[in-house]
Each structure stands twice: as structure tokens, then as C-alpha cells.
PDB file of C-alpha atoms in Angstrom:
ATOM      1  CA  MET A 143      98.605 117.426 108.452  1.00 84.00           C
ATOM      2  CA  THR A 144     100.930 114.915 110.129  1.00 91.00           C
ATOM      3  CA  PHE A 145      98.296 113.879 112.679  1.00 94.00           C
ATOM      4  CA  PHE A 146      95.778 113.554 109.824  1.00 96.00           C
ATOM      5  CA  LEU A 147      98.098 111.234 107.869  1.00 94.00           C
ATOM      6  CA  ILE A 148      98.835 109.171 110.981  1.00 96.00           C
ATOM      7  CA  MET A 149      95.111 108.769 111.703  1.00 96.00           C
ATOM      8  CA  MET A 150      94.386 107.852 108.077  1.00 96.00           C
ATOM      9  CA  GLY A 151      97.144 105.243 108.270  1.00 96.00           C
ATOM     10  CA  ILE A 152      95.828 103.801 111.542  1.00 96.00           C
ATOM     11  CA  VAL A 153      92.233 103.623 110.300  1.00 96.00           C
ATOM     12  CA  THR A 154      93.351 102.097 106.986  1.00 95.00           C
ATOM     13  CA  LEU A 155      95.339  99.401 108.818  1.00 96.00           C
ATOM     14  CA  GLN A 156      92.329  98.809 111.070  1.00 96.00           C
ATOM     15  CA  ARG A 157      90.086  98.323 108.033  1.00 95.00           C
ATOM     16  CA  ILE A 158      92.553  95.906 106.431  1.00 96.00           C
ATOM     17  CA  ALA A 159      92.689  93.866 109.669  1.00 96.00           C
ATOM     18  CA  GLU A 160      88.878  93.842 109.860  1.00 96.00           C
ATOM     19  CA  ILE A 161      88.566  92.653 106.258  1.00 96.00           C
ATOM     20  CA  LYS A 162      90.997  89.847 107.076  1.00 97.00           C
ATOM     21  CA  ILE A 163      88.871  88.837 110.108  1.00 97.00           C
ATOM     22  CA  ALA A 164      85.698  89.079 108.010  1.00 97.00           C
ATOM     23  CA  ASN A 165      87.175  86.891 105.263  1.00 97.00           C
ATOM     24  CA  GLN A 166      88.319  84.276 107.786  1.00 98.00           C
ATOM     25  CA  ASN A 167      84.866  84.288 109.380  1.00 97.00           C
ATOM     26  CA  LYS A 168      83.210  84.054 105.958  1.00 97.00           C
ATOM     27  CA  GLU A 169      85.272  81.018 104.989  1.00 97.00           C
ATOM     28  CA  MET A 170      84.539  79.353 108.323  1.00 96.00           C
ATOM     29  CA  MET A 171      80.792  80.021 107.963  1.00 96.00           C
ATOM     30  CA  PHE A 172      80.822  78.733 104.380  1.00 97.00           C
ATOM     31  CA  SER A 173      82.569  75.553 105.545  1.00 97.00           C
ATOM     32  CA  LYS A 174      79.698  75.007 108.016  1.00 95.00           C
ATOM     33  CA  GLY A 175      76.989  75.521 105.386  1.00 94.00           C
ATOM     34  CA  GLY A 176      76.585  79.292 105.681  1.00 94.00           C
ATOM     35  CA  PHE A 177      75.805  81.445 102.678  1.00 94.00           C
ATOM     36  CA  GLU A 178      75.897  85.095 101.701  1.00 95.00           C
ATOM     37  CA  VAL A 179      72.746  87.167 101.333  1.00 95.00           C
ATOM     38  CA  GLY A 180      72.522  90.571  99.633  1.00 93.00           C
ATOM     39  CA  LYS A 181      75.778  90.143  97.798  1.00 94.00           C
ATOM     40  CA  GLU A 182      74.689  92.583  95.082  1.00 95.00           C
ATOM     41  CA  HIS A 183      74.634  95.623  97.385  1.00 95.00           C
ATOM     42  CA  TYR A 184      77.969  94.958  99.134  1.00 96.00           C
ATOM     43  CA  LYS A 185      79.915  96.780  96.402  1.00 96.00           C
ATOM     44  CA  TYR A 186      77.992  99.967  97.229  1.00 97.00           C
ATOM     45  CA  ILE A 187      79.083  99.744 100.848  1.00 96.00           C
ATOM     46  CA  VAL A 188      82.690  99.268  99.749  1.00 96.00           C
ATOM     47  CA  TRP A 189      82.487 102.199  97.326  1.00 97.00           C
ATOM     48  CA  LEU A 190      80.896 104.419  99.970  1.00 98.00           C
ATOM     49  CA  HIS A 191      83.864 103.804 102.265  1.00 97.00           C
ATOM     50  CA  ILE A 192      86.418 104.305  99.488  1.00 97.00           C
ATOM     51  CA  PHE A 193      84.780 107.602  98.509  1.00 98.00           C
ATOM     52  CA  PHE A 194      84.634 108.603 102.179  1.00 98.00           C
ATOM     53  CA  PHE A 195      88.405 108.300 102.538  1.00 97.00           C
ATOM     54  CA  ALA A 196      88.954 109.926  99.143  1.00 97.00           C
ATOM     55  CA  ALA A 197      86.677 112.840 100.131  1.00 97.00           C
ATOM     56  CA  MET A 198      88.543 113.334 103.385  1.00 97.00           C
ATOM     57  CA  ILE A 199      91.910 113.286 101.635  1.00 96.00           C
ATOM     58  CA  GLY A 200      90.593 115.514  98.843  1.00 96.00           C
ATOM     59  CA  GLU A 201      89.213 118.121 101.230  1.00 96.00           C
ATOM     60  CA  ALA A 202      92.415 117.996 103.284  1.00 96.00           C
ATOM     61  CA  VAL A 203      94.584 118.529 100.201  1.00 95.00           C
ATOM     62  CA  TRP A 204      92.417 121.195  98.536  1.00 95.00           C
ATOM     63  CA  PHE A 205      91.299 123.172 101.562  1.00 94.00           C
ATOM     64  CA  GLY A 206      93.780 122.144 104.237  1.00 92.00           C
ATOM     65  CA  VAL A 207      93.327 120.545 107.620  1.00 92.00           C
ATOM     66  CA  TYR A 208      92.055 123.001 110.226  1.00 93.00           C
ATOM     67  CA  PRO A 209      90.973 121.112 113.316  1.00 95.00           C
ATOM     68  CA  PRO A 210      88.393 123.040 115.310  1.00 96.00           C
ATOM     69  CA  VAL A 211      89.289 124.087 118.848  1.00 97.00           C
ATOM     70  CA  TRP A 212      86.962 121.322 120.054  1.00 97.00           C
ATOM     71  CA  TRP A 213      88.667 118.575 117.969  1.00 97.00           C
ATOM     72  CA  THR A 214      89.276 116.435 121.047  1.00 98.00           C
ATOM     73  CA  LEU A 215      85.512 115.858 121.479  1.00 98.00           C
ATOM     74  CA  PRO A 216      85.065 114.028 118.147  1.00 98.00           C
ATOM     75  CA  LEU A 217      88.382 112.228 118.788  1.00 98.00           C
ATOM     76  CA  VAL A 218      87.158 110.905 122.145  1.00 98.00           C
ATOM     77  CA  ILE A 219      83.812 109.858 120.615  1.00 98.00           C
ATOM     78  CA  PHE A 220      85.670 108.163 117.747  1.00 98.00           C
ATOM     79  CA  ILE A 221      87.884 106.253 120.197  1.00 98.00           C
ATOM     80  CA  LEU A 222      84.879 105.212 122.303  1.00 98.00           C
ATOM     81  CA  ALA A 223      83.193 103.968 119.122  1.00 98.00           C
ATOM     82  CA  GLN A 224      86.220 101.727 118.533  1.00 97.00           C
ATOM     83  CA  GLY A 225      85.594 100.145 121.914  1.00 97.00           C
ATOM     84  CA  LEU A 226      82.010  99.464 120.876  1.00 97.00           C
ATOM     85  CA  ARG A 227      83.237  98.071 117.527  1.00 97.00           C
ATOM     86  CA  TYR A 228      85.511  95.528 119.205  1.00 96.00           C
ATOM     87  CA  TRP A 229      82.791  94.630 121.675  1.00 97.00           C
ATOM     88  CA  CYS A 230      80.587  93.883 118.640  1.00 97.00           C
ATOM     89  CA  ILE A 231      83.300  91.806 116.961  1.00 97.00           C
ATOM     90  CA  ARG A 232      83.994  89.892 120.166  1.00 97.00           C
ATOM     91  CA  SER A 233      80.286  89.334 120.886  1.00 97.00           C
ATOM     92  CA  LEU A 234      79.531  87.999 117.408  1.00 96.00           C
ATOM     93  CA  GLY A 235      82.723  85.973 117.232  1.00 95.00           C
ATOM     94  CA  PRO A 236      82.759  83.966 113.993  1.00 95.00           C
ATOM     95  CA  PHE A 237      79.403  85.505 112.994  1.00 95.00           C
ATOM     96  CA  TRP A 238      80.925  89.007 112.698  1.00 96.00           C
ATOM     97  CA  ASN A 239      81.369  90.059 109.098  1.00 96.00           C
ATOM     98  CA  THR A 240      81.262  93.015 106.759  1.00 96.00           C
ATOM     99  CA  ARG A 241      78.974  90.934 104.565  1.00 96.00           C
ATOM    100  CA  ILE A 242      75.654  89.311 105.423  1.00 96.00           C
ATOM    101  CA  ILE A 243      76.538  85.678 106.047  1.00 95.00           C
ATOM    102  CA  VAL A 244      73.847  83.466 107.546  1.00 93.00           C
ATOM    103  CA  LEU A 245      74.270  80.008 108.977  1.00 92.00           C
ATOM    104  CA  PRO A 246      71.141  77.846 108.804  1.00 89.00           C
ATOM    105  CA  GLY A 247      70.132  76.508 112.186  1.00 86.00           C
ATOM    106  CA  SER A 248      71.983  79.189 114.124  1.00 86.00           C
ATOM    107  CA  GLN A 249      70.445  81.496 116.677  1.00 84.00           C
ATOM    108  CA  PRO A 250      70.701  85.297 116.562  1.00 84.00           C
ATOM    109  CA  ILE A 251      73.345  86.643 118.939  1.00 89.00           C
ATOM    110  CA  CYS A 252      71.705  88.593 121.739  1.00 90.00           C
ATOM    111  CA  SER A 253      74.666  89.156 124.052  1.00 94.00           C
ATOM    112  CA  GLY A 254      77.138  91.988 124.435  1.00 96.00           C
ATOM    113  CA  PRO A 255      75.946  95.209 122.814  1.00 97.00           C
ATOM    114  CA  TYR A 256      73.328  93.202 120.910  1.00 95.00           C
ATOM    115  CA  ARG A 257      71.358  93.060 124.175  1.00 95.00           C
ATOM    116  CA  PHE A 258      70.813  96.811 123.853  1.00 94.00           C
ATOM    117  CA  PHE A 259      70.857  97.555 120.105  1.00 90.00           C
ATOM    118  CA  ARG A 260      69.796  95.481 117.129  1.00 89.00           C
ATOM    119  CA  HIS A 261      72.678  96.724 114.955  1.00 94.00           C
ATOM    120  CA  PRO A 262      75.379  98.307 117.155  1.00 96.00           C
ATOM    121  CA  ASN A 263      78.105  97.843 114.554  1.00 96.00           C
ATOM    122  CA  TYR A 264      76.155 100.054 112.144  1.00 97.00           C
ATOM    123  CA  LEU A 265      75.939 102.665 114.902  1.00 96.00           C
ATOM    124  CA  VAL A 266      79.737 102.518 115.180  1.00 97.00           C
ATOM    125  CA  VAL A 267      80.174 103.075 111.444  1.00 97.00           C
ATOM    126  CA  SER A 268      77.766 106.019 111.527  1.00 97.00           C
ATOM    127  CA  ILE A 269      79.638 107.584 114.440  1.00 98.00           C
ATOM    128  CA  GLU A 270      82.960 107.093 112.639  1.00 98.00           C
ATOM    129  CA  LEU A 271      81.748 108.644 109.396  1.00 98.00           C
ATOM    130  CA  PHE A 272      80.710 111.720 111.358  1.00 98.00           C
ATOM    131  CA  THR A 273      83.473 112.086 113.945  1.00 98.00           C
ATOM    132  CA  LEU A 274      86.622 111.160 111.999  1.00 98.00           C
ATOM    133  CA  PRO A 275      86.355 114.068 109.548  1.00 98.00           C
ATOM    134  CA  LEU A 276      85.270 116.449 112.325  1.00 98.00           C
ATOM    135  CA  ILE A 277      88.548 115.837 114.164  1.00 98.00           C
ATOM    136  CA  PHE A 278      90.278 117.594 111.279  1.00 97.00           C
ATOM    137  CA  GLY A 279      87.630 120.187 110.401  1.00 97.00           C
ATOM    138  CA  LEU A 280      86.620 118.338 107.231  1.00 97.00           C
ATOM    139  CA  TYR A 281      82.956 119.276 107.223  1.00 97.00           C
ATOM    140  CA  ILE A 282      81.851 118.099 103.775  1.00 96.00           C
ATOM    141  CA  PRO A 283      82.544 114.389 104.392  1.00 98.00           C
ATOM    142  CA  ALA A 284      81.294 114.745 107.988  1.00 98.00           C
ATOM    143  CA  LEU A 285      77.906 115.852 106.694  1.00 97.00           C
ATOM    144  CA  LEU A 286      77.606 113.936 103.418  1.00 98.00           C
ATOM    145  CA  PHE A 287      78.725 110.405 104.275  1.00 98.00           C
ATOM    146  CA  PRO A 288      76.660 109.773 107.406  1.00 98.00           C
ATOM    147  CA  ILE A 289      73.585 110.690 105.328  1.00 98.00           C
ATOM    148  CA  LEU A 290      74.596 108.428 102.422  1.00 98.00           C
ATOM    149  CA  ASN A 291      75.458 105.607 104.817  1.00 98.00           C
ATOM    150  CA  GLY A 292      72.164 106.043 106.659  1.00 97.00           C
ATOM    151  CA  LEU A 293      70.228 105.799 103.409  1.00 98.00           C
ATOM    152  CA  LEU A 294      72.145 102.710 102.292  1.00 98.00           C
ATOM    153  CA  LEU A 295      71.653 101.035 105.669  1.00 97.00           C
ATOM    154  CA  THR A 296      67.975 101.837 106.159  1.00 97.00           C
ATOM    155  CA  MET A 297      66.822 101.360 102.584  1.00 97.00           C
ATOM    156  CA  VAL A 298      68.941  98.371 101.561  1.00 97.00           C
ATOM    157  CA  ARG A 299      71.293  96.701 104.037  1.00 97.00           C
ATOM    158  CA  ILE A 300      69.228  96.402 107.222  1.00 96.00           C
ATOM    159  CA  PRO A 301      66.027  95.185 105.508  1.00 96.00           C
ATOM    160  CA  ILE A 302      68.001  92.474 103.674  1.00 96.00           C
ATOM    161  CA  GLU A 303      69.838  91.469 106.840  1.00 94.00           C
ATOM    162  CA  GLU A 304      66.670  91.428 108.967  1.00 92.00           C
ATOM    163  CA  LYS A 305      64.851  89.280 106.418  1.00 92.00           C
ATOM    164  CA  ALA A 306      67.744  86.802 106.273  1.00 91.00           C
ATOM    165  CA  LEU A 307      68.051  86.617 110.067  1.00 86.00           C
ATOM    166  CA  ASN A 308      64.301  86.180 110.482  1.00 85.00           C
ATOM    167  CA  GLU A 309      64.231  83.372 107.917  1.00 84.00           C
ATOM    168  CA  VAL A 310      67.064  81.542 109.673  1.00 78.00           C
ATOM    169  CA  SER A 311      65.477  82.188 113.077  1.00 68.00           C
ATOM    170  CA  GLU A 312      62.069  80.907 111.914  1.00 60.00           C
ATOM    171  CA  LYS A 313      63.624  77.515 111.203  1.00 57.00           C
ATOM    172  CA  ILE A 314      64.680  77.169 114.859  1.00 50.00           C
ATOM    173  CA  PRO A 315      62.077  75.836 117.299  1.00 45.00           C
ATOM    174  CA  SER A 316      60.761  78.740 119.392  1.00 44.00           C
ATOM    175  CA  SER A 317      61.758  77.012 122.628  1.00 41.00           C
ATOM    176  CA  THR A 318      65.448  77.296 121.672  1.00 41.00           C
ATOM    177  CA  LYS A 319      65.447  80.906 120.409  1.00 42.00           C
ATOM    178  CA  VAL A 320      67.416  83.516 122.309  1.00 43.00           C
ATOM    179  CA  ASN A 321      65.420  86.646 123.158  1.00 39.00           C
TER     180      ASN A 321
END
């Protein structure tokens, strides 16, 4: 249980730091004429993550923490996903956010992991939602939340984000677009 509490503390501190970065980036984008798109669905993303942590803590308290013998595999995958997360944050720079913030006249970022995947940060979140609970043998959140997150991303978040990025990109002359 001690390792579980330490990991929950580390991930919570990581999330707080990321929200701080996102808020700083949001304010900077707003100061340059950026605006938020899809604001109405953001609360569902926040609630999904709150319920994810609550479900992990609830299962740990009610049923105990029984890491499987192969717990190091999801731990290694989780740690590797953090590397991808920070590559995403670094590649997007001030454009990285937990919200959909678009800056008119800007070009889509196509460097770093964005050369290989359209939405690598969403891949990271999906990996985390699956691997973090598996480290501790918490199978209910490991199965439930990746599915809920996948539905929220594919049915709501990604279509809104793609539409916003395409609209901003369409306003840029094709000769200056990054492929």
C-alpha cells in the first residue's frame, strides 16, 4: 500500500504541475489572440480523471492492493509513456494544453512525436489509464477508464479538435503549411 500511495502522490503532483503549465500556456495564447474551442466538454474530461483516481483509491481500500507478479511490466510501460508525454509537451511548447486552444494564423505542429502520430498525448493518457492501475492489480479501473476515455476522445474531443485545427490551418496559405 505504501508504494501505491507514493505513486498516487507522484502522479497527483505531476497533474498539478501539468495544469499549471497548461494554464500558463492558455494565458499566453489568449494574449496573442487565441481562443478556446469545445469548452463545454472539458468538464467531462476532468471528471473522468477525478473518477479514475477515486476508483483506484476505492478499489485499493475496499479490495486491497495486490500487484500481480508481472507488475514491473505495466510500471515500465507507464514510465516510458511519461517520456512520450514530455516529448509531446516539449514539441508543442506554448501550444500544449489540456484544453483545446487555437491561435489564428498558426501552423499545426508536425515535429517531435507529432511526425508519427496525430494525437500522441492522447495515446499517453490511454496508456496511463490502463497501466497505472495494473501496477497494483486494480483491474476494474484498468478496464473501465480506458474504454470511457476512448469513447470521450473519439466521439467528442478529437472531432472538435480536428475541426478547430483544420479551420485555423485553412486560413494559412497552402505554401506555408507544415506537412
